[in-house]
mmCIF file of C-alpha atoms in Angstrom:
data_model
loop_
_atom_site.group_PDB
_atom_site.id
_atom_site.type_symbol
_atom_site.label_atom_id
_atom_site.label_comp_id
_atom_site.label_asym_id
_atom_site.label_seq_id
_atom_site.Cartn_x
_atom_site.Cartn_y
_atom_site.Cartn_z
ATOM 1 C CA UNK A 7 -49.280 0.837 -54.460
ATOM 2 C CA UNK A 8 -50.912 -2.230 -56.533
ATOM 3 C CA UNK A 9 -49.699 -5.372 -55.753
ATOM 4 C CA UNK A 10 -48.650 -7.252 -58.730
ATOM 5 C CA UNK A 11 -48.649 -11.023 -59.596
ATOM 6 C CA UNK A 12 -47.265 -13.006 -62.257
ATOM 7 C CA UNK A 13 -50.045 -14.487 -63.753
ATOM 8 C CA UNK A 14 -48.472 -16.599 -66.473
ATOM 9 C CA UNK A 15 -45.239 -17.472 -68.329
ATOM 10 C CA UNK A 16 -44.512 -19.163 -71.728
ATOM 11 C CA UNK A 17 -41.510 -20.486 -73.801
ATOM 12 C CA UNK A 18 -40.425 -21.033 -77.504
ATOM 13 C CA UNK A 19 -37.368 -23.625 -78.138
ATOM 14 C CA UNK A 20 -35.859 -24.300 -81.197
ATOM 15 C CA UNK A 21 -36.582 -27.214 -82.809
ATOM 16 C CA UNK A 22 -32.523 -28.141 -83.361
ATOM 17 C CA UNK A 23 -29.931 -28.986 -80.853
ATOM 18 C CA UNK A 24 -26.361 -29.445 -80.800
ATOM 19 C CA UNK A 25 -24.464 -31.612 -78.675
ATOM 20 C CA UNK A 26 -21.055 -31.000 -77.074
ATOM 21 C CA UNK A 27 -19.374 -33.935 -78.765
ATOM 22 C CA UNK A 28 -20.848 -32.052 -81.970
ATOM 23 C CA UNK A 29 -19.677 -29.152 -80.856
ATOM 24 C CA UNK A 30 -16.298 -29.917 -80.225
ATOM 25 C CA UNK A 31 -15.717 -32.131 -83.420
ATOM 26 C CA UNK A 32 -16.423 -28.762 -85.365
ATOM 27 C CA UNK A 33 -14.146 -26.676 -83.429
ATOM 28 C CA UNK A 34 -11.009 -28.859 -83.464
ATOM 29 C CA UNK A 35 -11.553 -29.493 -86.794
ATOM 30 C CA UNK A 36 -11.310 -25.376 -87.680
ATOM 31 C CA UNK A 37 -8.598 -25.616 -84.956
ATOM 32 C CA UNK A 38 -6.927 -28.130 -86.372
ATOM 33 C CA UNK A 39 -7.111 -26.277 -90.172
ATOM 34 C CA UNK A 40 -6.016 -22.957 -88.347
ATOM 35 C CA UNK A 41 -2.728 -24.554 -87.042
ATOM 36 C CA UNK A 42 -2.016 -26.120 -90.234
ATOM 37 C CA UNK A 43 -2.738 -22.058 -91.813
ATOM 38 C CA UNK A 44 -0.286 -20.891 -89.323
ATOM 39 C CA UNK A 45 2.566 -23.342 -89.093
ATOM 40 C CA UNK A 46 5.064 -21.109 -89.880
ATOM 41 C CA UNK A 47 4.182 -18.498 -87.913
ATOM 42 C CA UNK A 48 3.578 -20.878 -84.891
ATOM 43 C CA UNK A 49 7.104 -22.480 -85.715
ATOM 44 C CA UNK A 50 8.925 -19.007 -85.469
ATOM 45 C CA UNK A 51 6.786 -18.721 -82.381
ATOM 46 C CA UNK A 52 5.110 -15.609 -83.860
ATOM 47 C CA UNK A 53 1.399 -16.987 -82.184
ATOM 48 C CA UNK A 54 0.520 -19.779 -80.153
ATOM 49 C CA UNK A 55 -0.854 -23.031 -81.551
ATOM 50 C CA UNK A 56 -4.493 -23.560 -80.564
ATOM 51 C CA UNK A 57 -5.255 -26.055 -78.421
ATOM 52 C CA UNK A 58 -8.209 -28.656 -78.960
ATOM 53 C CA UNK A 59 -11.222 -28.273 -76.969
ATOM 54 C CA UNK A 60 -13.071 -31.408 -75.245
ATOM 55 C CA UNK A 61 -16.622 -32.827 -74.161
ATOM 56 C CA UNK A 62 -14.699 -32.909 -70.804
ATOM 57 C CA UNK A 63 -13.127 -29.679 -70.357
ATOM 58 C CA UNK A 64 -16.795 -28.041 -71.273
ATOM 59 C CA UNK A 65 -18.768 -29.853 -68.804
ATOM 60 C CA UNK A 66 -15.972 -29.200 -65.646
ATOM 61 C CA UNK A 67 -16.040 -26.149 -66.661
ATOM 62 C CA UNK A 68 -19.944 -24.597 -67.240
ATOM 63 C CA UNK A 69 -22.182 -28.383 -66.294
ATOM 64 C CA UNK A 70 -23.647 -27.601 -70.525
ATOM 65 C CA UNK A 71 -24.166 -30.480 -71.951
ATOM 66 C CA UNK A 72 -26.174 -29.510 -75.310
ATOM 67 C CA UNK A 73 -27.988 -26.010 -76.152
ATOM 68 C CA UNK A 74 -30.874 -25.330 -78.359
ATOM 69 C CA UNK A 75 -29.730 -23.322 -81.547
ATOM 70 C CA UNK A 76 -32.161 -21.790 -84.506
ATOM 71 C CA UNK A 77 -29.530 -22.820 -87.239
ATOM 72 C CA UNK A 78 -27.424 -25.936 -86.397
ATOM 73 C CA UNK A 79 -25.541 -26.055 -90.043
ATOM 74 C CA UNK A 80 -23.158 -23.548 -90.009
ATOM 75 C CA UNK A 81 -22.448 -23.143 -86.730
ATOM 76 C CA UNK A 82 -20.798 -27.162 -87.071
ATOM 77 C CA UNK A 83 -19.388 -26.290 -90.562
ATOM 78 C CA UNK A 84 -15.775 -25.765 -89.530
ATOM 79 C CA UNK A 85 -15.477 -23.274 -92.504
ATOM 80 C CA UNK A 86 -18.405 -21.006 -91.173
ATOM 81 C CA UNK A 87 -18.400 -21.310 -87.082
ATOM 82 C CA UNK A 88 -21.389 -19.578 -86.987
ATOM 83 C CA UNK A 89 -25.257 -19.681 -87.895
ATOM 84 C CA UNK A 90 -27.349 -19.183 -91.027
ATOM 85 C CA UNK A 91 -29.666 -16.686 -89.706
ATOM 86 C CA UNK A 92 -30.503 -14.744 -93.410
ATOM 87 C CA UNK A 93 -31.916 -10.987 -93.227
ATOM 88 C CA UNK A 94 -35.978 -10.659 -93.481
ATOM 89 C CA UNK A 95 -37.566 -8.208 -95.510
ATOM 90 C CA UNK A 96 -38.980 -4.953 -93.549
ATOM 91 C CA UNK A 97 -42.667 -6.125 -94.152
ATOM 92 C CA UNK A 98 -41.842 -9.512 -92.545
ATOM 93 C CA UNK A 99 -41.904 -10.279 -89.033
ATOM 94 C CA UNK A 100 -38.065 -10.324 -87.626
ATOM 95 C CA UNK A 101 -36.956 -13.527 -86.301
ATOM 96 C CA UNK A 102 -36.647 -12.318 -83.022
ATOM 97 C CA UNK A 103 -40.574 -11.093 -82.962
ATOM 98 C CA UNK A 104 -41.304 -13.992 -84.242
ATOM 99 C CA UNK A 105 -40.221 -16.300 -81.505
ATOM 100 C CA UNK A 106 -41.238 -13.515 -79.078
ATOM 101 C CA UNK A 107 -44.528 -13.839 -80.360
ATOM 102 C CA UNK A 108 -44.721 -17.872 -80.057
ATOM 103 C CA UNK A 109 -43.624 -17.405 -76.115
ATOM 104 C CA UNK A 110 -45.928 -14.647 -75.304
ATOM 105 C CA UNK A 111 -49.107 -16.645 -77.098
ATOM 106 C CA UNK A 112 -48.321 -19.780 -75.064
ATOM 107 C CA UNK A 113 -48.518 -17.375 -71.716
ATOM 108 C CA UNK A 114 -51.415 -16.143 -73.140
ATOM 109 C CA UNK A 115 -53.449 -18.902 -73.557
ATOM 110 C CA UNK A 116 -52.190 -20.128 -70.053
ATOM 111 C CA UNK A 117 -53.360 -16.621 -68.839
ATOM 112 C CA UNK A 118 -56.662 -17.236 -70.624
ATOM 113 C CA UNK A 119 -57.727 -13.198 -70.606
ATOM 114 C CA UNK A 120 -57.741 -11.494 -74.150
ATOM 115 C CA UNK A 121 -54.586 -9.570 -74.928
ATOM 116 C CA UNK A 122 -57.353 -6.170 -74.541
ATOM 117 C CA UNK A 123 -56.594 -6.434 -71.086
ATOM 118 C CA UNK A 124 -52.547 -5.995 -72.033
ATOM 119 C CA UNK A 125 -51.840 -2.322 -71.057
ATOM 120 C CA UNK A 126 -47.920 -2.499 -72.236
ATOM 121 C CA UNK A 127 -45.012 -5.201 -74.046
ATOM 122 C CA UNK A 128 -41.642 -5.118 -73.113
ATOM 123 C CA UNK A 129 -38.718 -6.818 -74.815
ATOM 124 C CA UNK A 130 -35.803 -7.749 -72.446
ATOM 125 C CA UNK A 131 -32.951 -9.032 -74.010
ATOM 126 C CA UNK A 132 -29.188 -9.017 -74.434
ATOM 127 C CA UNK A 133 -29.341 -7.949 -77.725
ATOM 128 C CA UNK A 134 -31.932 -6.562 -80.733
ATOM 129 C CA UNK A 135 -31.665 -6.903 -83.903
ATOM 130 C CA UNK A 136 -31.646 -3.152 -84.668
ATOM 131 C CA UNK A 137 -31.943 -0.034 -83.020
ATOM 132 C CA UNK A 138 -35.506 1.130 -84.151
ATOM 133 C CA UNK A 139 -38.704 0.344 -84.666
ATOM 134 C CA UNK A 140 -38.544 -0.983 -81.045
ATOM 135 C CA UNK A 141 -38.968 -5.411 -81.155
ATOM 136 C CA UNK A 142 -41.431 -4.493 -78.391
ATOM 137 C CA UNK A 143 -43.862 -2.221 -80.175
ATOM 138 C CA UNK A 144 -43.235 -5.040 -83.649
ATOM 139 C CA UNK A 145 -44.519 -7.647 -80.933
ATOM 140 C CA UNK A 146 -47.026 -6.100 -79.861
ATOM 141 C CA UNK A 147 -48.498 -4.961 -83.113
ATOM 142 C CA UNK A 148 -47.955 -9.175 -84.320
ATOM 143 C CA UNK A 149 -50.228 -10.029 -81.279
ATOM 144 C CA UNK A 150 -52.864 -7.071 -81.653
ATOM 145 C CA UNK A 151 -51.920 -5.340 -78.143
ATOM 146 C CA UNK A 152 -52.875 -1.897 -77.690
ATOM 147 C CA UNK A 153 -51.070 0.877 -75.395
ATOM 148 C CA UNK A 154 -47.487 1.001 -75.602
ATOM 149 C CA UNK A 155 -44.175 -0.780 -75.981
ATOM 150 C CA UNK A 156 -40.403 -0.426 -75.590
ATOM 151 C CA UNK A 157 -37.224 -1.907 -75.572
ATOM 152 C CA UNK A 158 -34.611 -2.352 -72.820
ATOM 153 C CA UNK A 159 -31.089 -4.306 -72.424
ATOM 154 C CA UNK A 160 -29.757 -5.152 -68.994
ATOM 155 C CA UNK A 161 -27.627 -8.292 -70.210
ATOM 156 C CA UNK A 162 -28.415 -11.491 -68.582
ATOM 157 C CA UNK A 163 -30.457 -9.720 -66.129
ATOM 158 C CA UNK A 164 -33.014 -8.361 -68.942
ATOM 159 C CA UNK A 165 -35.571 -10.390 -67.686
ATOM 160 C CA UNK A 166 -35.662 -9.423 -63.667
ATOM 161 C CA UNK A 167 -35.569 -5.912 -64.742
ATOM 162 C CA UNK A 168 -37.985 -6.038 -67.003
ATOM 163 C CA UNK A 169 -40.410 -7.921 -63.709
ATOM 164 C CA UNK A 170 -39.465 -4.913 -61.927
ATOM 165 C CA UNK A 171 -40.326 -2.329 -64.750
ATOM 166 C CA UNK A 172 -43.494 -4.074 -65.398
ATOM 167 C CA UNK A 173 -44.556 -4.104 -61.720
ATOM 168 C CA UNK A 174 -43.705 -0.507 -61.344
ATOM 169 C CA UNK A 175 -46.085 0.243 -63.886
ATOM 170 C CA UNK A 176 -49.032 -1.891 -62.139
ATOM 171 C CA UNK A 177 -48.044 0.021 -58.822
ATOM 172 C CA UNK A 178 -48.409 3.286 -60.120
ATOM 173 C CA UNK A 179 -51.551 2.545 -62.072
ATOM 174 C CA UNK A 180 -49.884 3.353 -65.473
ATOM 175 C CA UNK A 181 -51.645 -0.207 -66.553
ATOM 176 C CA UNK A 182 -53.286 -3.428 -65.175
ATOM 177 C CA UNK A 183 -51.223 -5.985 -67.312
ATOM 178 C CA UNK A 184 -48.089 -6.378 -68.703
ATOM 179 C CA UNK A 185 -46.119 -8.584 -71.300
ATOM 180 C CA UNK A 186 -42.570 -9.038 -71.168
ATOM 181 C CA UNK A 187 -40.704 -10.963 -73.539
ATOM 182 C CA UNK A 188 -37.024 -12.087 -73.700
ATOM 183 C CA UNK A 189 -36.121 -13.213 -77.128
ATOM 184 C CA UNK A 190 -32.691 -14.745 -77.139
ATOM 185 C CA UNK A 191 -29.990 -15.601 -80.162
ATOM 186 C CA UNK A 192 -27.104 -16.049 -78.455
ATOM 187 C CA UNK A 193 -25.541 -17.899 -81.038
ATOM 188 C CA UNK A 194 -25.460 -14.650 -83.135
ATOM 189 C CA UNK A 195 -23.032 -12.488 -80.962
ATOM 190 C CA UNK A 196 -20.840 -16.130 -79.580
ATOM 191 C CA UNK A 197 -17.791 -16.199 -80.989
ATOM 192 C CA UNK A 198 -17.375 -20.581 -81.931
ATOM 193 C CA UNK A 199 -13.805 -19.972 -82.780
ATOM 194 C CA UNK A 200 -12.907 -19.142 -79.009
ATOM 195 C CA UNK A 201 -12.237 -22.342 -77.059
ATOM 196 C CA UNK A 202 -12.914 -20.637 -73.631
ATOM 197 C CA UNK A 203 -16.617 -19.659 -74.889
ATOM 198 C CA UNK A 204 -17.433 -21.630 -77.955
ATOM 199 C CA UNK A 205 -19.957 -23.765 -75.771
ATOM 200 C CA UNK A 206 -21.431 -20.861 -73.418
ATOM 201 C CA UNK A 207 -24.557 -19.871 -74.964
ATOM 202 C CA UNK A 208 -28.408 -21.353 -77.085
ATOM 203 C CA UNK A 209 -31.229 -19.649 -78.060
ATOM 204 C CA UNK A 210 -34.694 -19.689 -76.921
ATOM 205 C CA UNK A 211 -37.387 -16.780 -76.481
ATOM 206 C CA UNK A 212 -39.353 -16.303 -72.488
ATOM 207 C CA UNK A 213 -42.566 -14.424 -71.963
ATOM 208 C CA UNK A 214 -43.940 -13.469 -68.865
ATOM 209 C CA UNK A 215 -47.251 -11.607 -67.905
ATOM 210 C CA UNK A 216 -47.049 -9.283 -64.805
ATOM 211 C CA UNK A 217 -50.948 -8.801 -64.035
ATOM 212 C CA UNK A 218 -52.359 -6.114 -61.075
ATOM 213 C CA UNK A 219 -53.412 -8.573 -57.898
ATOM 214 C CA UNK A 220 -57.041 -6.896 -57.654
ATOM 215 C CA UNK A 221 -58.001 -8.271 -60.935
ATOM 216 C CA UNK A 222 -55.968 -11.642 -60.866
ATOM 217 C CA UNK A 223 -57.503 -14.756 -60.978
ATOM 218 C CA UNK A 224 -56.693 -17.829 -58.886
ATOM 219 C CA UNK A 225 -52.978 -19.488 -59.040
ATOM 220 C CA UNK A 226 -49.735 -17.163 -59.883
ATOM 221 C CA UNK A 227 -47.473 -15.872 -58.076
ATOM 222 C CA UNK A 228 -47.581 -13.133 -55.554
ATOM 223 C CA UNK A 229 -44.235 -10.621 -56.094
ATOM 224 C CA UNK A 230 -43.225 -10.033 -52.467
ATOM 225 C CA UNK A 231 -40.700 -7.544 -53.734
ATOM 226 C CA UNK A 232 -37.655 -6.898 -56.577
ATOM 227 C CA UNK A 233 -34.510 -4.831 -56.324
ATOM 228 C CA UNK A 234 -31.457 -4.229 -58.870
ATOM 229 C CA UNK A 235 -28.323 -3.557 -58.822
ATOM 230 C CA UNK A 236 -25.815 -2.834 -61.044
ATOM 231 C CA UNK A 237 -21.444 -2.513 -60.880
ATOM 232 C CA UNK A 238 -19.813 -1.612 -63.797
ATOM 233 C CA UNK A 239 -17.008 -4.096 -65.098
ATOM 234 C CA UNK A 240 -15.724 -4.494 -68.433
ATOM 235 C CA UNK A 241 -14.840 -8.469 -67.685
ATOM 236 C CA UNK A 242 -18.137 -9.282 -69.825
ATOM 237 C CA UNK A 243 -18.552 -7.206 -72.544
ATOM 238 C CA UNK A 244 -19.394 -7.293 -76.602
ATOM 239 C CA UNK A 245 -18.183 -3.481 -78.592
ATOM 240 C CA UNK A 246 -20.461 -4.552 -81.215
ATOM 241 C CA UNK A 247 -22.159 -1.306 -82.308
ATOM 242 C CA UNK A 248 -23.413 1.393 -84.869
ATOM 243 C CA UNK A 249 -20.500 3.207 -84.289
ATOM 244 C CA UNK A 250 -18.557 0.387 -85.739
ATOM 245 C CA UNK A 251 -18.638 2.047 -88.777
ATOM 246 C CA UNK A 252 -17.189 5.407 -87.692
ATOM 247 C CA UNK A 253 -13.976 3.473 -87.038
ATOM 248 C CA UNK A 254 -13.792 0.659 -90.198
ATOM 249 C CA UNK A 255 -10.507 -0.695 -88.708
ATOM 250 C CA UNK A 256 -12.094 -2.490 -85.573
ATOM 251 C CA UNK A 257 -14.566 -4.102 -87.320
ATOM 252 C CA UNK A 258 -15.147 -8.216 -87.149
ATOM 253 C CA UNK A 259 -12.129 -7.917 -84.480
ATOM 254 C CA UNK A 260 -13.199 -10.332 -81.705
ATOM 255 C CA UNK A 261 -14.681 -7.625 -79.514
ATOM 256 C CA UNK A 262 -17.366 -7.662 -81.647
ATOM 257 C CA UNK A 263 -18.591 -10.446 -80.345
ATOM 258 C CA UNK A 264 -18.671 -11.945 -76.763
ATOM 259 C CA UNK A 265 -15.837 -11.736 -74.799
ATOM 260 C CA UNK A 266 -15.588 -12.242 -71.162
ATOM 261 C CA UNK A 267 -12.793 -13.325 -68.386
ATOM 262 C CA UNK A 268 -14.370 -16.166 -66.641
ATOM 263 C CA UNK A 269 -12.462 -16.439 -63.748
ATOM 264 C CA UNK A 270 -13.052 -12.146 -62.669
ATOM 265 C CA UNK A 271 -16.559 -12.718 -63.203
ATOM 266 C CA UNK A 272 -17.019 -15.734 -60.862
ATOM 267 C CA UNK A 273 -15.378 -13.632 -58.271
ATOM 268 C CA UNK A 274 -16.843 -10.698 -58.844
ATOM 269 C CA UNK A 275 -20.489 -11.708 -59.315
ATOM 270 C CA UNK A 276 -20.812 -14.655 -57.002
ATOM 271 C CA UNK A 277 -20.696 -12.953 -53.980
ATOM 272 C CA UNK A 278 -22.199 -9.679 -55.044
ATOM 273 C CA UNK A 279 -25.547 -11.951 -55.862
ATOM 274 C CA UNK A 280 -25.146 -13.863 -52.819
ATOM 275 C CA UNK A 281 -25.006 -11.006 -50.589
ATOM 276 C CA UNK A 282 -27.234 -9.378 -52.584
ATOM 277 C CA UNK A 283 -30.336 -12.327 -51.978
ATOM 278 C CA UNK A 284 -29.582 -12.160 -48.127
ATOM 279 C CA UNK A 285 -30.010 -8.969 -47.765
ATOM 280 C CA UNK A 286 -33.101 -8.633 -49.885
ATOM 281 C CA UNK A 287 -34.607 -11.522 -48.184
ATOM 282 C CA UNK A 288 -34.013 -9.913 -44.920
ATOM 283 C CA UNK A 289 -35.623 -6.212 -46.055
ATOM 284 C CA UNK A 290 -39.090 -8.133 -46.553
ATOM 285 C CA UNK A 291 -38.746 -10.140 -43.686
ATOM 286 C CA UNK A 292 -38.118 -14.110 -45.094
ATOM 287 C CA UNK A 293 -35.465 -16.159 -43.634
ATOM 288 C CA UNK A 294 -33.601 -17.506 -47.119
ATOM 289 C CA UNK A 295 -32.879 -20.745 -45.405
ATOM 290 C CA UNK A 296 -36.678 -21.355 -45.796
ATOM 291 C CA UNK A 297 -36.934 -20.859 -49.515
ATOM 292 C CA UNK A 298 -38.880 -23.588 -51.516
ATOM 293 C CA UNK A 299 -36.823 -23.017 -54.731
ATOM 294 C CA UNK A 300 -34.558 -21.260 -56.591
ATOM 295 C CA UNK A 301 -34.547 -20.281 -59.921
ATOM 296 C CA UNK A 302 -31.392 -18.649 -61.002
ATOM 297 C CA UNK A 303 -29.589 -17.384 -63.891
ATOM 298 C CA UNK A 304 -28.229 -20.729 -66.094
ATOM 299 C CA UNK A 305 -24.844 -19.264 -67.015
ATOM 300 C CA UNK A 306 -22.592 -22.105 -64.927
ATOM 301 C CA UNK A 307 -23.054 -24.841 -62.721
ATOM 302 C CA UNK A 308 -20.678 -23.866 -60.165
ATOM 303 C CA UNK A 309 -21.778 -20.107 -59.885
ATOM 304 C CA UNK A 310 -25.311 -21.909 -59.316
ATOM 305 C CA UNK A 311 -24.129 -24.322 -56.850
ATOM 306 C CA UNK A 312 -22.488 -21.802 -55.050
ATOM 307 C CA UNK A 313 -24.649 -19.095 -54.686
ATOM 308 C CA UNK A 314 -27.097 -21.730 -53.591
ATOM 309 C CA UNK A 315 -25.035 -23.238 -50.705
ATOM 310 C CA UNK A 316 -24.921 -19.395 -49.714
ATOM 311 C CA UNK A 317 -28.294 -18.725 -49.469
ATOM 312 C CA UNK A 318 -29.690 -21.692 -48.221
ATOM 313 C CA UNK A 319 -26.659 -21.887 -45.694
ATOM 314 C CA UNK A 320 -26.197 -26.286 -46.687
ATOM 315 C CA UNK A 321 -26.005 -27.675 -50.168
ATOM 316 C CA UNK A 322 -29.230 -27.805 -51.964
ATOM 317 C CA UNK A 323 -31.365 -30.330 -53.495
ATOM 318 C CA UNK A 324 -31.799 -30.689 -57.051
ATOM 319 C CA UNK A 325 -35.508 -29.562 -56.169
ATOM 320 C CA UNK A 326 -34.491 -26.121 -54.500
ATOM 321 C CA UNK A 327 -31.841 -25.252 -57.126
ATOM 322 C CA UNK A 328 -33.145 -25.876 -60.546
ATOM 323 C CA UNK A 329 -30.563 -26.426 -63.358
ATOM 324 C CA UNK A 330 -31.651 -26.313 -67.095
ATOM 325 C CA UNK A 331 -28.375 -25.353 -68.448
ATOM 326 C CA UNK A 332 -27.125 -29.118 -69.185
ATOM 327 C CA UNK A 333 -30.092 -29.205 -71.905
ATOM 328 C CA UNK A 334 -30.464 -25.389 -72.721
ATOM 329 C CA UNK A 335 -27.016 -23.825 -71.931
ATOM 330 C CA UNK A 336 -26.876 -20.206 -71.273
ATOM 331 C CA UNK A 337 -29.679 -18.511 -72.477
ATOM 332 C CA UNK A 338 -28.885 -14.724 -70.740
ATOM 333 C CA UNK A 339 -31.916 -13.074 -69.656
ATOM 334 C CA UNK A 340 -34.379 -16.084 -70.505
ATOM 335 C CA UNK A 341 -32.515 -19.048 -68.477
ATOM 336 C CA UNK A 342 -34.247 -17.750 -65.153
ATOM 337 C CA UNK A 343 -37.748 -17.718 -66.647
ATOM 338 C CA UNK A 344 -37.059 -21.065 -68.428
ATOM 339 C CA UNK A 345 -36.033 -22.812 -65.054
ATOM 340 C CA UNK A 346 -39.164 -21.191 -63.081
ATOM 341 C CA UNK A 347 -41.725 -21.778 -66.564
ATOM 342 C CA UNK A 348 -40.477 -25.810 -66.508
ATOM 343 C CA UNK A 349 -39.867 -25.917 -62.752
ATOM 344 C CA UNK A 350 -42.800 -24.782 -60.705
ATOM 345 C CA UNK A 351 -44.278 -27.648 -59.102
ATOM 346 C CA UNK A 352 -44.830 -29.069 -56.194
ATOM 347 C CA UNK A 353 -45.607 -25.600 -54.507
ATOM 348 C CA UNK A 354 -48.688 -24.976 -51.644
ATOM 349 C CA UNK A 355 -50.348 -21.731 -51.382
ATOM 350 C CA UNK A 356 -47.676 -19.584 -49.143
ATOM 351 C CA UNK A 357 -44.401 -21.193 -50.147
ATOM 352 C CA UNK A 358 -41.863 -19.087 -51.487
ATOM 353 C CA UNK A 359 -39.358 -19.036 -54.065
ATOM 354 C CA UNK A 360 -36.589 -16.799 -55.612
ATOM 355 C CA UNK A 361 -35.854 -15.772 -59.595
ATOM 356 C CA UNK A 362 -32.967 -14.586 -59.600
ATOM 357 C CA UNK A 363 -30.482 -13.045 -62.508
ATOM 358 C CA UNK A 364 -26.941 -11.595 -63.088
ATOM 359 C CA UNK A 365 -24.382 -11.109 -66.093
ATOM 360 C CA UNK A 366 -22.979 -8.192 -67.681
ATOM 361 C CA UNK A 367 -22.325 -5.224 -66.315
ATOM 362 C CA UNK A 368 -22.162 -5.875 -63.608
ATOM 363 C CA UNK A 369 -26.323 -6.394 -63.314
ATOM 364 C CA UNK A 370 -28.293 -8.281 -60.721
ATOM 365 C CA UNK A 371 -31.772 -8.785 -60.036
ATOM 366 C CA UNK A 372 -34.118 -10.607 -57.419
ATOM 367 C CA UNK A 373 -37.764 -11.226 -57.477
ATOM 368 C CA UNK A 374 -39.183 -13.327 -54.665
ATOM 369 C CA UNK A 375 -42.468 -14.548 -55.404
ATOM 370 C CA UNK A 376 -45.044 -16.490 -53.227
ATOM 371 C CA UNK A 377 -47.180 -19.169 -54.239
ATOM 372 C CA UNK A 378 -51.256 -17.962 -54.447
ATOM 373 C CA UNK A 379 -54.090 -19.945 -53.609
#
């Protein structure tokens, strides 16, 4: 089996950002008006009054301080509470393809090789703009890449599943290089009228080029091993889909956007991921306590702190357990790749680290990497 290398990465960050203060102001204005509009039902006990959100609540619950979004005006408008993202014509590049192409061009420039050497494009993300044609094929065409492309969705674990898939294609000899992109417009599936989750997500796109080791130049990262795991759970769910049209009575219901039971997710996912990392490290002959850096999925700072302690056997330093969610929030599949892209400095050849994602499904993926000379 041909060995694989992470040769380059790219990142697209939207220009607009929303602070917790701005988000809370918008939510509280909407909630106050909702309480006024439903005052009689609240007084009679038919419905409960909505509780205001707060910056302190958000930061304690998540560690998030801001998030990048494609459209700020619609989200902070109490009369709308959703981003404004107009539809584009079929002959125009879609917004998600545009994001993915921007991240991909950065990765390709860092790679320094022609796109003719890329044999496949994978689009791995938590949401796709349409069932078909595949977003990956749209990105493939925009970049002038031959070969094939397809979409894959494993929610927040999509990127690590994508890296594993790319490495398997290379290992089998199907292709010599794969472009994997993760465009995430999470603001479009988030219910900004839900106090418990209105602060969670942001928008971004990342890109990773995985290449056969026998043709890779200096630098990059050897992929030492990849492992995937899924366990079915309804604790994170989104019921939006093509079947909604066949049951119109449910269109617009809260479950057609992101919903989760946060405490249950924490209780289930943290031990699952921690044990998986330690077990996979053992299978590869690696000491998890010796990992130089963890690039974990950026969902919640409390989850990452707990996993970091379990894996390293002590309290990790900020250098060892990278946190970028304070600035980017949860960007689903892109989070661990953002962390890797921004914070891979200080490694010497032979140093090892871990890219890890986890989320709805449940799903989890681990990618152990070693710095190349």
